[in-house]
Amino acid sequence: MMQSCSILINLICIITVSYTVSGHPFSFLPRHAIERAAERRSIGRQIVEHNSNFLTPLTDYGSRNAESKPVEPWTKIIQNPVNGIETTVGSRVELECKASGSPPPEVLWFTGSGSNEQLIEYVKASTHSLYDPSEEWKGVARINSKLVIECVTPDDAGLIYCASVSAREVKISTPTVLLVNKENGAGNCSSESDPTITLYSPTLVANIGATVVLPCRASGKPTPQVTWVNNYNIPLSLSNNLRHRVLDSGDLMIEELLWEDMGGYTCQAKSGSHRNVVSTFLYPLRLSSVRDYKVENLMNNFTA
């Protein structure tokens, strides 16, 4: 494959790549992405069903009333992944996608080819179990996601998309055309790679009294260790706040969200002497504020 393609040749490359995946029109990356998303969604439901020790009467946070308008789910791709990458067998590829939405969206990666309508229908059919129409408003968030392919093979060539899913709303990114040059490159995969945080939320707004999960997923060789520092700059490993708990996945769960939980939380992925650090700003919101123009203001802030 030539290192540089003219506009016409690029178009031919895209068409050619789209047919190389004809045997498997759509496939999520990684394969278990939906199961991981379902796991995150189920955590809050399980806490409520099992009556958390920290549950507080709803009246303490502001009552629901008949005048409150339901908040329609929405989502938006804020930053598309790059248009194209040409690489060699055995190399490492990293793609990034940023989205926002209410409820906080799941950002999923998949490969395949088809019309935008076909892509959306595929994602909706695959993620319908993530949405519970009986649930209360779950907040609004920005989500940053990275797809890391540690060791590229010829089978990785194709069109790669990210999808943002908020309840029944789905938005699809523009595709990344991944071209894999089989002739160049050593073809040997590196035994080590720096830790990379592949999923986190820069900003999250949620109901006071709710259970929230701040995602922090990491990849690398060897597998990085994930730690958190809370909004008072105290490592959670030293905190005596029983409402804050780091899950096995690396995500931070906060039960019965309080106003004093507002602030920045820092997630660090460390492997050897290398580290990757990100922060989430958490803003607790009273239920009585989730209506009318205030909701519109939230939407404007998160889609700007």
mmCIF file of C-alpha atoms in Angstrom:
data_model
loop_
_atom_site.group_PDB
_atom_site.id
_atom_site.type_symbol
_atom_site.label_atom_id
_atom_site.label_comp_id
_atom_site.label_asym_id
_atom_site.label_seq_id
_atom_site.Cartn_x
_atom_site.Cartn_y
_atom_site.Cartn_z
ATOM 1 C CA MET A 1 0.000 0.000 0.000
ATOM 2 C CA MET A 2 1.440 3.425 -0.904
ATOM 3 C CA GLN A 3 2.225 5.714 2.035
ATOM 4 C CA SER A 4 0.254 8.565 0.539
ATOM 5 C CA CYS A 5 -2.949 8.276 -1.422
ATOM 6 C CA SER A 6 -4.607 10.853 -3.615
ATOM 7 C CA ILE A 7 -8.227 11.729 -2.921
ATOM 8 C CA LEU A 8 -9.339 9.258 -5.593
ATOM 9 C CA ILE A 9 -7.107 6.475 -4.267
ATOM 10 C CA ASN A 10 -8.275 7.197 -0.713
ATOM 11 C CA LEU A 11 -11.837 6.667 -1.872
ATOM 12 C CA ILE A 12 -10.831 3.368 -3.472
ATOM 13 C CA CYS A 13 -9.045 2.376 -0.234
ATOM 14 C CA ILE A 14 -12.191 3.074 1.778
ATOM 15 C CA ILE A 15 -14.368 1.072 -0.607
ATOM 16 C CA THR A 16 -11.861 -1.799 -0.577
ATOM 17 C CA VAL A 17 -11.665 -1.841 3.214
ATOM 18 C CA SER A 18 -15.456 -1.806 3.519
ATOM 19 C CA TYR A 19 -15.623 -5.077 1.602
ATOM 20 C CA THR A 20 -12.907 -6.804 3.623
ATOM 21 C CA VAL A 21 -15.306 -7.078 6.569
ATOM 22 C CA SER A 22 -18.212 -8.430 4.544
ATOM 23 C CA GLY A 23 -18.049 -11.770 6.352
ATOM 24 C CA HIS A 24 -18.611 -10.013 9.700
ATOM 25 C CA PRO A 25 -20.582 -6.848 8.918
ATOM 26 C CA PHE A 26 -20.491 -5.510 12.501
ATOM 27 C CA SER A 27 -18.468 -6.459 15.551
ATOM 28 C CA PHE A 28 -17.889 -4.660 18.858
ATOM 29 C CA LEU A 29 -14.342 -3.889 20.028
ATOM 30 C CA PRO A 30 -13.556 -5.495 22.406
ATOM 31 C CA ARG A 31 -15.979 -8.388 21.964
ATOM 32 C CA HIS A 32 -17.244 -8.141 25.547
ATOM 33 C CA ALA A 33 -17.919 -4.367 25.436
ATOM 34 C CA ILE A 34 -21.687 -4.773 25.847
ATOM 35 C CA GLU A 35 -21.264 -7.037 28.868
ATOM 36 C CA ARG A 36 -19.002 -4.455 30.526
ATOM 37 C CA ALA A 37 -21.532 -1.701 29.855
ATOM 38 C CA ALA A 38 -24.343 -3.814 31.296
ATOM 39 C CA GLU A 39 -22.227 -4.462 34.385
ATOM 40 C CA ARG A 40 -21.796 -0.722 34.988
ATOM 41 C CA ARG A 41 -25.505 -0.070 34.489
ATOM 42 C CA SER A 42 -26.530 -2.820 36.882
ATOM 43 C CA ILE A 43 -24.494 -1.545 39.818
ATOM 44 C CA GLY A 44 -26.791 1.345 40.714
ATOM 45 C CA ARG A 45 -29.894 -0.803 40.315
ATOM 46 C CA GLN A 46 -28.516 -3.474 42.631
ATOM 47 C CA ILE A 47 -27.714 -0.905 45.302
ATOM 48 C CA VAL A 48 -31.302 0.354 45.316
ATOM 49 C CA GLU A 49 -32.811 -3.125 45.219
ATOM 50 C CA HIS A 50 -30.729 -4.268 48.195
ATOM 51 C CA ASN A 51 -31.499 -1.140 50.244
ATOM 52 C CA SER A 52 -28.150 0.531 50.761
ATOM 53 C CA ASN A 53 -27.153 1.263 54.343
ATOM 54 C CA PHE A 54 -26.780 4.898 53.349
ATOM 55 C CA LEU A 55 -30.267 5.466 51.913
ATOM 56 C CA THR A 56 -31.800 8.744 53.098
ATOM 57 C CA PRO A 57 -35.488 9.777 52.828
ATOM 58 C CA LEU A 58 -36.065 11.457 49.492
ATOM 59 C CA THR A 59 -37.732 14.423 51.208
ATOM 60 C CA ASP A 60 -34.306 15.415 52.546
ATOM 61 C CA TYR A 61 -33.173 16.179 49.000
ATOM 62 C CA GLY A 62 -36.258 17.881 47.560
ATOM 63 C CA SER A 63 -39.527 16.265 46.514
ATOM 64 C CA ARG A 64 -40.692 15.237 43.076
ATOM 65 C CA ASN A 65 -43.845 16.921 41.889
ATOM 66 C CA ALA A 66 -46.309 16.652 39.055
ATOM 67 C CA GLU A 67 -45.026 19.890 37.489
ATOM 68 C CA SER A 68 -41.599 18.419 36.814
ATOM 69 C CA LYS A 69 -41.084 17.742 33.141
ATOM 70 C CA PRO A 70 -39.516 14.444 32.106
ATOM 71 C CA VAL A 71 -36.028 14.869 30.707
ATOM 72 C CA GLU A 72 -35.731 13.383 27.245
ATOM 73 C CA PRO A 73 -32.559 11.356 26.687
ATOM 74 C CA TRP A 74 -30.019 12.860 24.300
ATOM 75 C CA THR A 75 -26.438 12.315 23.272
ATOM 76 C CA LYS A 76 -23.848 13.900 21.026
ATOM 77 C CA ILE A 77 -20.432 13.009 19.627
ATOM 78 C CA ILE A 78 -18.184 15.901 20.674
ATOM 79 C CA GLN A 79 -14.981 14.651 19.051
ATOM 80 C CA ASN A 80 -14.763 12.054 16.295
ATOM 81 C CA PRO A 81 -11.801 9.690 16.083
ATOM 82 C CA VAL A 82 -9.220 10.462 13.382
ATOM 83 C CA ASN A 83 -10.268 9.860 9.779
ATOM 84 C CA GLY A 84 -7.582 7.361 8.901
ATOM 85 C CA ILE A 85 -4.467 5.542 10.078
ATOM 86 C CA GLU A 86 -1.965 3.534 8.054
ATOM 87 C CA THR A 87 0.143 1.235 10.199
ATOM 88 C CA THR A 88 2.100 -2.014 10.132
ATOM 89 C CA VAL A 89 1.580 -5.482 11.553
ATOM 90 C CA GLY A 90 2.620 -5.695 15.213
ATOM 91 C CA SER A 91 2.266 -1.970 15.919
ATOM 92 C CA ARG A 92 0.073 -0.278 18.528
ATOM 93 C CA VAL A 93 -2.928 1.867 17.547
ATOM 94 C CA GLU A 94 -4.872 4.262 19.765
ATOM 95 C CA LEU A 95 -8.140 6.007 18.792
ATOM 96 C CA GLU A 96 -10.054 8.553 20.891
ATOM 97 C CA CYS A 97 -13.738 9.522 20.897
ATOM 98 C CA LYS A 98 -15.510 12.062 23.128
ATOM 99 C CA ALA A 99 -19.254 12.235 23.773
ATOM 100 C CA SER A 100 -21.830 13.778 26.094
ATOM 101 C CA GLY A 101 -25.366 12.851 26.988
ATOM 102 C CA SER A 102 -28.163 12.374 29.468
ATOM 103 C CA PRO A 103 -28.261 9.819 30.955
ATOM 104 C CA PRO A 104 -24.442 9.556 30.999
ATOM 105 C CA PRO A 105 -23.683 7.725 27.767
ATOM 106 C CA GLU A 106 -21.974 4.442 27.108
ATOM 107 C CA VAL A 107 -19.304 4.890 24.439
ATOM 108 C CA LEU A 108 -18.785 1.715 22.429
ATOM 109 C CA TRP A 109 -16.418 0.864 19.573
ATOM 110 C CA PHE A 110 -17.253 -1.387 16.667
ATOM 111 C CA THR A 111 -16.079 -2.291 13.198
ATOM 112 C CA GLY A 112 -18.026 -2.976 10.029
ATOM 113 C CA SER A 113 -19.626 -1.197 7.110
ATOM 114 C CA GLY A 114 -23.109 -0.030 6.236
ATOM 115 C CA SER A 115 -25.367 3.005 6.018
ATOM 116 C CA ASN A 116 -25.771 5.276 9.040
ATOM 117 C CA GLU A 117 -29.271 3.846 9.551
ATOM 118 C CA GLN A 118 -27.905 0.291 9.575
ATOM 119 C CA LEU A 119 -25.187 1.250 12.050
ATOM 120 C CA ILE A 120 -27.687 2.879 14.410
ATOM 121 C CA GLU A 121 -30.088 -0.070 14.214
ATOM 122 C CA TYR A 122 -27.237 -2.489 14.947
ATOM 123 C CA VAL A 123 -26.187 -0.538 18.047
ATOM 124 C CA LYS A 124 -29.784 -0.118 19.256
ATOM 125 C CA ALA A 125 -30.495 -3.830 18.854
ATOM 126 C CA SER A 126 -27.299 -4.714 20.720
ATOM 127 C CA THR A 127 -27.781 -2.266 23.603
ATOM 128 C CA HIS A 128 -31.537 -2.346 24.239
ATOM 129 C CA SER A 129 -31.003 -4.214 27.535
ATOM 130 C CA LEU A 130 -28.988 -1.281 28.930
ATOM 131 C CA TYR A 131 -32.042 0.979 29.051
ATOM 132 C CA ASP A 132 -34.671 0.783 31.764
ATOM 133 C CA PRO A 133 -37.547 3.163 30.888
ATOM 134 C CA SER A 134 -38.796 3.119 34.501
ATOM 135 C CA GLU A 135 -35.609 4.666 35.881
ATOM 136 C CA GLU A 136 -35.361 8.218 37.184
ATOM 137 C CA TRP A 137 -33.224 10.889 35.558
ATOM 138 C CA LYS A 138 -29.634 9.659 35.817
ATOM 139 C CA GLY A 139 -27.731 12.868 35.248
ATOM 140 C CA VAL A 140 -25.602 14.261 32.430
ATOM 141 C CA ALA A 141 -21.940 13.656 31.631
ATOM 142 C CA ARG A 142 -19.068 13.963 29.230
ATOM 143 C CA ILE A 143 -17.329 10.679 28.437
ATOM 144 C CA ASN A 144 -13.870 10.216 26.920
ATOM 145 C CA SER A 145 -13.091 6.807 25.461
ATOM 146 C CA LYS A 146 -10.000 5.322 23.819
ATOM 147 C CA LEU A 147 -9.733 2.190 21.738
ATOM 148 C CA VAL A 148 -6.299 0.607 22.097
ATOM 149 C CA ILE A 149 -5.156 -2.171 19.781
ATOM 150 C CA GLU A 150 -1.937 -3.394 21.383
ATOM 151 C CA CYS A 151 -0.772 -5.603 18.515
ATOM 152 C CA VAL A 152 -2.218 -4.875 15.079
ATOM 153 C CA THR A 153 -2.919 -7.787 12.745
ATOM 154 C CA PRO A 154 -4.214 -7.768 9.140
ATOM 155 C CA ASP A 155 -7.643 -8.727 10.511
ATOM 156 C CA ASP A 156 -7.860 -5.340 12.266
ATOM 157 C CA ALA A 157 -8.029 -3.476 8.939
ATOM 158 C CA GLY A 158 -11.385 -1.897 8.198
ATOM 159 C CA LEU A 159 -13.752 0.856 9.223
ATOM 160 C CA ILE A 160 -13.894 1.592 12.957
ATOM 161 C CA TYR A 161 -16.641 3.668 14.584
ATOM 162 C CA CYS A 162 -17.497 4.832 18.074
ATOM 163 C CA ALA A 163 -21.123 4.990 19.201
ATOM 164 C CA SER A 164 -22.554 7.066 22.032
ATOM 165 C CA VAL A 165 -25.634 5.489 23.642
ATOM 166 C CA SER A 166 -27.857 7.374 26.107
ATOM 167 C CA ALA A 167 -30.963 5.305 26.851
ATOM 168 C CA ARG A 168 -32.678 4.911 23.450
ATOM 169 C CA GLU A 169 -30.674 7.672 21.757
ATOM 170 C CA VAL A 170 -27.696 6.654 19.608
ATOM 171 C CA LYS A 171 -25.150 8.749 17.732
ATOM 172 C CA ILE A 172 -22.436 7.300 15.482
ATOM 173 C CA SER A 173 -19.050 8.894 14.807
ATOM 174 C CA THR A 174 -17.462 9.305 11.420
ATOM 175 C CA PRO A 175 -15.336 6.216 10.665
ATOM 176 C CA THR A 176 -11.628 5.708 11.039
ATOM 177 C CA VAL A 177 -10.135 3.876 8.072
ATOM 178 C CA LEU A 178 -7.482 1.542 9.465
ATOM 179 C CA LEU A 179 -5.047 0.371 6.782
ATOM 180 C CA VAL A 180 -2.566 -2.357 7.719
ATOM 181 C CA ASN A 181 0.604 -2.687 5.667
ATOM 182 C CA LYS A 182 1.580 -6.359 5.689
ATOM 183 C CA GLU A 183 4.925 -5.874 3.933
ATOM 184 C CA ASN A 184 6.639 -3.442 6.317
ATOM 185 C CA GLY A 185 7.164 -3.804 10.046
ATOM 186 C CA ALA A 186 8.775 -6.502 12.137
ATOM 187 C CA GLY A 187 5.435 -8.078 13.016
ATOM 188 C CA ASN A 188 6.570 -8.663 16.601
ATOM 189 C CA CYS A 189 4.329 -7.362 19.359
ATOM 190 C CA SER A 190 5.874 -5.445 22.227
ATOM 191 C CA SER A 191 5.798 -7.238 25.577
ATOM 192 C CA GLU A 192 5.304 -3.918 27.401
ATOM 193 C CA SER A 193 3.249 -0.778 26.876
ATOM 194 C CA ASP A 194 2.577 2.322 28.937
ATOM 195 C CA PRO A 195 -0.630 2.449 30.994
ATOM 196 C CA THR A 196 -3.482 4.169 29.163
ATOM 197 C CA ILE A 197 -6.795 5.200 30.701
ATOM 198 C CA THR A 198 -9.323 4.112 28.103
ATOM 199 C CA LEU A 199 -12.556 5.326 29.702
ATOM 200 C CA TYR A 200 -13.367 8.179 32.088
ATOM 201 C CA SER A 201 -15.764 11.071 32.595
ATOM 202 C CA PRO A 202 -14.241 14.592 32.737
ATOM 203 C CA THR A 203 -17.513 16.005 34.129
ATOM 204 C CA LEU A 204 -20.557 14.359 35.662
ATOM 205 C CA VAL A 205 -23.748 15.885 37.108
ATOM 206 C CA ALA A 206 -26.034 13.617 39.145
ATOM 207 C CA ASN A 207 -28.926 13.707 41.597
ATOM 208 C CA ILE A 208 -28.198 14.194 45.264
ATOM 209 C CA GLY A 209 -29.146 10.901 46.887
ATOM 210 C CA ALA A 210 -28.262 8.811 43.838
ATOM 211 C CA THR A 211 -25.609 6.125 43.473
ATOM 212 C CA VAL A 212 -23.079 7.207 40.858
ATOM 213 C CA VAL A 213 -20.202 5.407 39.183
ATOM 214 C CA LEU A 214 -17.197 7.390 37.978
ATOM 215 C CA PRO A 215 -15.598 5.219 35.286
ATOM 216 C CA CYS A 216 -11.864 4.679 35.070
ATOM 217 C CA ARG A 217 -10.739 1.786 32.878
ATOM 218 C CA ALA A 218 -7.107 1.256 31.936
ATOM 219 C CA SER A 219 -5.033 -0.932 29.642
ATOM 220 C CA GLY A 220 -1.327 -1.642 29.350
ATOM 221 C CA LYS A 221 1.351 -4.303 29.690
ATOM 222 C CA PRO A 222 1.673 -5.312 32.446
ATOM 223 C CA THR A 223 -1.887 -4.600 33.624
ATOM 224 C CA PRO A 224 -1.818 -1.224 35.403
ATOM 225 C CA GLN A 225 -2.974 -0.664 38.978
ATOM 226 C CA VAL A 226 -5.806 1.877 39.301
ATOM 227 C CA THR A 227 -6.068 4.163 42.347
ATOM 228 C CA TRP A 228 -8.263 7.161 43.219
ATOM 229 C CA VAL A 229 -7.824 10.409 45.160
ATOM 230 C CA ASN A 230 -11.038 12.021 46.438
ATOM 231 C CA ASN A 231 -12.240 15.644 46.308
ATOM 232 C CA TYR A 232 -10.286 16.443 49.493
ATOM 233 C CA ASN A 233 -7.045 15.167 47.899
ATOM 234 C CA ILE A 234 -7.046 12.091 50.131
ATOM 235 C CA PRO A 235 -6.236 8.681 48.602
ATOM 236 C CA LEU A 236 -9.345 6.528 48.855
ATOM 237 C CA SER A 237 -7.189 3.723 50.203
ATOM 238 C CA LEU A 238 -6.743 5.923 53.309
ATOM 239 C CA SER A 239 -10.251 7.406 53.433
ATOM 240 C CA ASN A 240 -12.759 6.242 56.032
ATOM 241 C CA ASN A 241 -15.736 7.330 53.911
ATOM 242 C CA LEU A 242 -17.736 4.111 53.562
ATOM 243 C CA ARG A 243 -19.901 5.578 50.785
ATOM 244 C CA HIS A 244 -16.887 5.718 48.459
ATOM 245 C CA ARG A 245 -15.668 2.420 47.063
ATOM 246 C CA VAL A 246 -13.252 1.504 44.271
ATOM 247 C CA LEU A 247 -14.622 -1.446 42.279
ATOM 248 C CA ASP A 248 -12.565 -4.303 40.868
ATOM 249 C CA SER A 249 -12.977 -2.750 37.415
ATOM 250 C CA GLY A 250 -11.214 0.434 38.569
ATOM 251 C CA ASP A 251 -14.428 2.500 38.612
ATOM 252 C CA LEU A 252 -15.278 4.596 41.677
ATOM 253 C CA MET A 253 -18.755 4.092 43.145
ATOM 254 C CA ILE A 254 -20.292 6.736 45.417
ATOM 255 C CA GLU A 255 -23.456 5.767 47.253
ATOM 256 C CA GLU A 256 -26.051 8.284 48.403
ATOM 257 C CA LEU A 257 -24.470 11.284 46.709
ATOM 258 C CA LEU A 258 -24.227 14.340 48.984
ATOM 259 C CA TRP A 259 -23.542 18.007 48.311
ATOM 260 C CA GLU A 260 -20.169 17.709 50.039
ATOM 261 C CA ASP A 261 -19.154 15.097 47.452
ATOM 262 C CA MET A 262 -18.818 17.906 44.892
ATOM 263 C CA GLY A 263 -15.348 18.422 43.491
ATOM 264 C CA GLY A 264 -12.541 16.814 41.540
ATOM 265 C CA TYR A 265 -11.668 13.121 41.794
ATOM 266 C CA THR A 266 -8.374 11.903 40.353
ATOM 267 C CA CYS A 267 -7.808 8.471 38.840
ATOM 268 C CA GLN A 268 -4.306 7.153 38.299
ATOM 269 C CA ALA A 269 -3.260 4.100 36.301
ATOM 270 C CA LYS A 270 0.278 3.035 37.160
ATOM 271 C CA SER A 271 2.526 0.322 35.805
ATOM 272 C CA GLY A 272 6.141 0.289 36.958
ATOM 273 C CA SER A 273 7.502 3.826 36.710
ATOM 274 C CA HIS A 274 4.870 4.890 34.155
ATOM 275 C CA ARG A 275 1.524 6.425 34.967
ATOM 276 C CA ASN A 276 -1.528 8.019 33.348
ATOM 277 C CA VAL A 277 -3.681 10.444 35.353
ATOM 278 C CA VAL A 278 -7.151 11.896 34.652
ATOM 279 C CA SER A 279 -9.698 13.849 36.708
ATOM 280 C CA THR A 280 -13.494 13.857 37.016
ATOM 281 C CA PHE A 281 -15.432 16.859 38.311
ATOM 282 C CA LEU A 282 -18.574 15.664 40.104
ATOM 283 C CA TYR A 283 -21.480 18.066 40.617
ATOM 284 C CA PRO A 284 -24.399 16.916 42.838
ATOM 285 C CA LEU A 285 -27.730 18.441 41.819
ATOM 286 C CA ARG A 286 -30.972 18.672 43.790
ATOM 287 C CA LEU A 287 -33.934 16.888 42.215
ATOM 288 C CA SER A 288 -36.019 20.059 42.268
ATOM 289 C CA SER A 289 -33.463 21.715 39.961
ATOM 290 C CA VAL A 290 -33.827 19.114 37.211
ATOM 291 C CA ARG A 291 -36.519 20.852 35.225
ATOM 292 C CA ASP A 292 -37.384 23.561 32.725
ATOM 293 C CA TYR A 293 -34.670 26.077 31.867
ATOM 294 C CA LYS A 294 -32.114 24.622 34.261
ATOM 295 C CA VAL A 295 -32.121 21.373 32.334
ATOM 296 C CA GLU A 296 -31.758 23.354 29.103
ATOM 297 C CA ASN A 297 -28.746 25.154 30.612
ATOM 298 C CA LEU A 298 -27.169 21.811 31.483
ATOM 299 C CA MET A 299 -27.700 20.616 27.928
ATOM 300 C CA ASN A 300 -26.145 23.770 26.491
ATOM 301 C CA ASN A 301 -23.093 23.448 28.746
ATOM 302 C CA PHE A 302 -22.520 19.824 27.824
ATOM 303 C CA THR A 303 -23.023 20.170 24.066
ATOM 304 C CA ALA A 304 -20.985 23.343 23.599
#
